[in-house]
Amino acid sequence: MQQIFDQLIDSYIETKVGIAEDFLSKGLCFDLVNNLNLLLAADKLHTAGTGNNIAAQDKLFRSDIIYWLDRKHNDQFENAFFDLIDQFVLYLNNTCYTGITGYEFHYALYEKGSFYKKHIDQFRNDESRKYSFIMYLNEDWQDADGGQLCIHHGDSIQMITPTNGRSVFFKSSELAHEVLLSNKSRMSITGWLKVDTQS
């Protein structure tokens, strides 16, 4: 995994957006997609909030549905995912001295016709989110399927296709981004690596 971790970190240093393929193995992607589909069938995904008030929902701004991952679920595939994140955080802290002390992740499902308008991931009254981290779970995704992650770099934009196993990593406070209209169901695990902001 070190080679993939280095790919993610090196591309982040070079362009402010780290991208790596196969951060999640194909097998783990398959199992996580199956988990997400079971959660959807059991009506356990819910409309995402906006800002850090989970009750504030605006479907004209974002229309994805989510489910938070948690080791307390004692799900073997969620735990395998968390084990991988723990490895990456340890490597990131040891090589880049980032001071990450925690994280939070959720499944994100963009059903056909869903989107998320331009935004920044860090809250105005909470600076604990240091890095945004997205891992895609979409087999055979085509450009015509839409759902691209559009990252705004000043005068230019970067378009990232949400292909299976691809991971994207950037500083939460720096880059505005959006999810373009998805023409079919689009799945990911999305979250943030966090620091302790209490003095």
Short mmCIF file of C-alpha atoms in Angstrom, two decimals:
data_model
loop_
_atom_site.label_atom_id
_atom_site.label_comp_id
_atom_site.label_asym_id
_atom_site.label_seq_id
_atom_site.Cartn_x
_atom_site.Cartn_y
_atom_site.Cartn_z
CA MET A 1 0.00 0.00 0.00
CA GLN A 2 2.92 2.36 0.51
CA GLN A 3 3.20 2.92 -3.25
CA ILE A 4 -0.47 3.91 -3.45
CA PHE A 5 -0.15 6.12 -0.36
CA ASP A 6 2.87 7.83 -1.96
CA GLN A 7 0.95 8.32 -5.20
CA LEU A 8 -1.85 10.03 -3.31
CA ILE A 9 0.51 12.25 -1.30
CA ASP A 10 2.87 13.12 -4.18
CA SER A 11 0.05 14.14 -6.51
CA TYR A 12 -1.45 16.24 -3.71
CA ILE A 13 1.86 18.05 -3.19
CA GLU A 14 2.20 18.66 -6.92
CA THR A 15 -1.32 19.82 -7.78
CA LYS A 16 -3.21 20.31 -4.45
CA VAL A 17 -5.39 17.32 -5.43
CA GLY A 18 -4.13 13.86 -4.63
CA ILE A 19 -5.44 11.09 -6.89
CA ALA A 20 -4.66 7.40 -6.69
CA GLU A 21 -6.14 4.33 -8.32
CA ASP A 22 -6.97 1.18 -6.36
CA PHE A 23 -6.70 2.69 -2.88
CA LEU A 24 -9.63 0.38 -2.25
CA SER A 25 -9.16 -3.08 -3.73
CA LYS A 26 -11.73 -4.35 -6.22
CA GLY A 27 -12.84 -6.93 -3.68
CA LEU A 28 -13.39 -4.36 -0.95
CA CYS A 29 -15.18 -2.06 -3.41
CA PHE A 30 -17.54 -4.91 -4.28
CA ASP A 31 -18.28 -5.65 -0.63
CA LEU A 32 -18.85 -1.99 0.24
CA VAL A 33 -21.20 -1.56 -2.73
CA ASN A 34 -23.14 -4.60 -1.53
CA ASN A 35 -23.33 -3.04 1.94
CA LEU A 36 -24.59 0.23 0.50
CA ASN A 37 -27.26 -1.53 -1.57
CA LEU A 38 -28.46 -3.46 1.49
CA LEU A 39 -28.68 -0.24 3.48
CA LEU A 40 -30.63 1.39 0.65
CA ALA A 41 -33.05 -1.54 0.48
CA ALA A 42 -33.56 -1.26 4.25
CA ASP A 43 -34.29 2.48 3.89
CA LYS A 44 -31.35 3.42 6.13
CA LEU A 45 -29.85 6.14 3.94
CA HIS A 46 -31.10 9.65 4.62
CA THR A 47 -30.98 13.08 3.07
CA ALA A 48 -27.70 14.83 3.80
CA GLY A 49 -27.66 18.07 5.74
CA THR A 50 -25.94 21.30 4.73
CA GLY A 51 -23.38 22.93 6.97
CA ASN A 52 -22.84 21.40 10.40
CA ASN A 53 -26.54 21.50 11.23
CA ILE A 54 -27.73 18.06 10.13
CA ALA A 55 -31.33 19.27 10.31
CA ALA A 56 -30.65 21.91 7.64
CA GLN A 57 -31.52 20.16 4.39
CA ASP A 58 -31.64 21.90 1.03
CA LYS A 59 -32.29 19.56 -1.90
CA LEU A 60 -31.79 22.45 -4.33
CA PHE A 61 -28.17 22.63 -3.09
CA ARG A 62 -27.38 18.95 -2.57
CA SER A 63 -29.53 15.91 -3.25
CA ASP A 64 -27.39 12.94 -2.23
CA ILE A 65 -28.37 10.50 0.49
CA ILE A 66 -25.90 9.22 3.07
CA TYR A 67 -25.18 6.72 5.84
CA TRP A 68 -22.39 7.25 8.39
CA LEU A 69 -19.82 4.48 8.84
CA ASP A 70 -18.90 3.51 12.39
CA ARG A 71 -16.80 0.75 13.95
CA LYS A 72 -19.68 0.28 16.40
CA HIS A 73 -21.62 -1.33 13.54
CA ASN A 74 -19.13 -4.21 13.77
CA ASP A 75 -19.41 -4.73 10.03
CA GLN A 76 -16.40 -6.60 8.68
CA PHE A 77 -16.18 -4.56 5.47
CA GLU A 78 -16.58 -1.20 7.18
CA ASN A 79 -13.90 -2.30 9.64
CA ALA A 80 -11.61 -3.36 6.78
CA PHE A 81 -12.10 0.11 5.33
CA PHE A 82 -11.27 1.74 8.68
CA ASP A 83 -8.17 -0.45 9.03
CA LEU A 84 -6.96 0.89 5.68
CA ILE A 85 -7.69 4.49 6.71
CA ASP A 86 -5.77 3.92 9.96
CA GLN A 87 -2.77 2.76 7.92
CA PHE A 88 -2.94 5.80 5.70
CA VAL A 89 -3.32 8.25 8.60
CA LEU A 90 -0.32 6.71 10.36
CA TYR A 91 1.75 6.97 7.18
CA LEU A 92 0.57 10.52 6.49
CA ASN A 93 1.37 11.66 10.03
CA ASN A 94 4.78 9.99 10.01
CA THR A 95 5.86 11.32 6.61
CA CYS A 96 4.12 14.70 6.42
CA TYR A 97 3.61 15.59 10.10
CA THR A 98 -0.04 16.43 9.51
CA GLY A 99 -1.25 15.84 13.06
CA ILE A 100 -4.40 13.97 12.08
CA THR A 101 -6.17 12.73 15.22
CA GLY A 102 -9.45 11.37 13.84
CA TYR A 103 -11.77 11.02 10.90
CA GLU A 104 -15.38 10.60 9.83
CA PHE A 105 -16.77 8.89 6.73
CA HIS A 106 -20.14 8.15 5.18
CA TYR A 107 -21.54 6.34 2.19
CA ALA A 108 -22.83 8.82 -0.36
CA LEU A 109 -25.36 7.80 -2.98
CA TYR A 110 -26.27 10.16 -5.80
CA GLU A 111 -29.33 8.68 -7.45
CA LYS A 112 -30.12 9.60 -11.03
CA GLY A 113 -30.68 13.35 -11.25
CA SER A 114 -28.73 14.13 -8.07
CA PHE A 115 -25.97 16.74 -7.62
CA TYR A 116 -24.10 18.85 -5.07
CA LYS A 117 -23.50 22.51 -5.90
CA LYS A 118 -20.21 24.36 -5.43
CA HIS A 119 -19.03 24.42 -1.81
CA ILE A 120 -16.06 24.16 0.54
CA ASP A 121 -15.91 21.32 3.08
CA GLN A 122 -14.73 23.23 6.14
CA PHE A 123 -17.36 24.79 8.40
CA ARG A 124 -17.09 28.46 9.35
CA ASN A 125 -17.30 27.68 13.07
CA ASP A 126 -15.34 24.41 13.09
CA GLU A 127 -11.89 24.03 11.54
CA SER A 128 -11.34 20.39 12.55
CA ARG A 129 -11.70 19.04 9.00
CA LYS A 130 -8.20 19.20 7.52
CA TYR A 131 -8.40 16.95 4.45
CA SER A 132 -11.33 15.79 2.35
CA PHE A 133 -11.05 12.19 1.17
CA ILE A 134 -13.34 10.51 -1.37
CA MET A 135 -13.25 6.92 -2.63
CA TYR A 136 -15.43 5.91 -5.56
CA LEU A 137 -17.42 2.69 -5.93
CA ASN A 138 -18.65 2.77 -9.54
CA GLU A 139 -17.91 -0.05 -11.99
CA ASP A 140 -17.72 0.80 -15.71
CA TRP A 141 -18.44 4.51 -15.23
CA GLN A 142 -18.56 6.45 -18.51
CA ASP A 143 -18.24 10.20 -19.13
CA ALA A 144 -21.84 10.27 -20.35
CA ASP A 145 -22.94 9.04 -16.91
CA GLY A 146 -22.09 12.49 -15.50
CA GLY A 147 -21.45 12.81 -11.78
CA GLN A 148 -17.95 14.20 -12.20
CA LEU A 149 -16.24 15.86 -9.28
CA CYS A 150 -15.49 19.40 -10.47
CA ILE A 151 -12.71 21.08 -8.47
CA HIS A 152 -12.18 24.82 -8.85
CA HIS A 153 -8.56 26.02 -8.97
CA GLY A 154 -8.88 29.77 -9.32
CA ASP A 155 -9.24 30.35 -13.05
CA SER A 156 -9.28 26.66 -13.99
CA ILE A 157 -11.36 23.63 -13.16
CA GLN A 158 -10.38 20.00 -12.77
CA MET A 159 -12.84 17.28 -13.72
CA ILE A 160 -12.51 13.89 -12.03
CA THR A 161 -14.55 10.90 -13.15
CA PRO A 162 -15.81 8.77 -10.22
CA THR A 163 -14.41 5.45 -11.43
CA ASN A 164 -14.25 2.37 -9.23
CA GLY A 165 -11.38 2.32 -6.73
CA ARG A 166 -10.22 5.88 -7.48
CA SER A 167 -9.49 8.06 -4.45
CA VAL A 168 -9.27 11.85 -4.25
CA PHE A 169 -7.61 13.82 -1.47
CA PHE A 170 -7.41 17.60 -0.92
CA LYS A 171 -7.34 20.23 1.81
CA SER A 172 -10.85 20.86 3.09
CA SER A 173 -10.43 24.61 3.59
CA GLU A 174 -8.87 25.43 0.20
CA LEU A 175 -10.68 24.06 -2.82
CA ALA A 176 -14.28 24.74 -3.76
CA HIS A 177 -15.81 21.79 -5.58
CA GLU A 178 -19.10 20.38 -6.79
CA VAL A 179 -20.63 17.13 -7.97
CA LEU A 180 -22.17 17.50 -11.41
CA LEU A 181 -25.58 16.07 -12.24
CA SER A 182 -25.45 12.29 -12.19
CA ASN A 183 -27.25 10.40 -14.94
CA LYS A 184 -27.26 7.13 -13.02
CA SER A 185 -26.66 5.99 -9.45
CA ARG A 186 -23.23 7.12 -8.26
CA MET A 187 -21.66 5.67 -5.12
CA SER A 188 -18.75 6.71 -2.94
CA ILE A 189 -17.37 6.79 0.55
CA THR A 190 -16.73 10.41 1.46
CA GLY A 191 -15.18 11.84 4.58
CA TRP A 192 -12.63 13.97 6.31
CA LEU A 193 -9.36 13.52 8.14
CA LYS A 194 -9.56 15.71 11.22
CA VAL A 195 -7.36 17.49 13.76
CA ASP A 196 -8.07 18.43 17.36
CA THR A 197 -8.82 22.15 17.37
CA GLN A 198 -9.40 22.50 21.11
CA SER A 199 -6.74 24.45 22.98
#
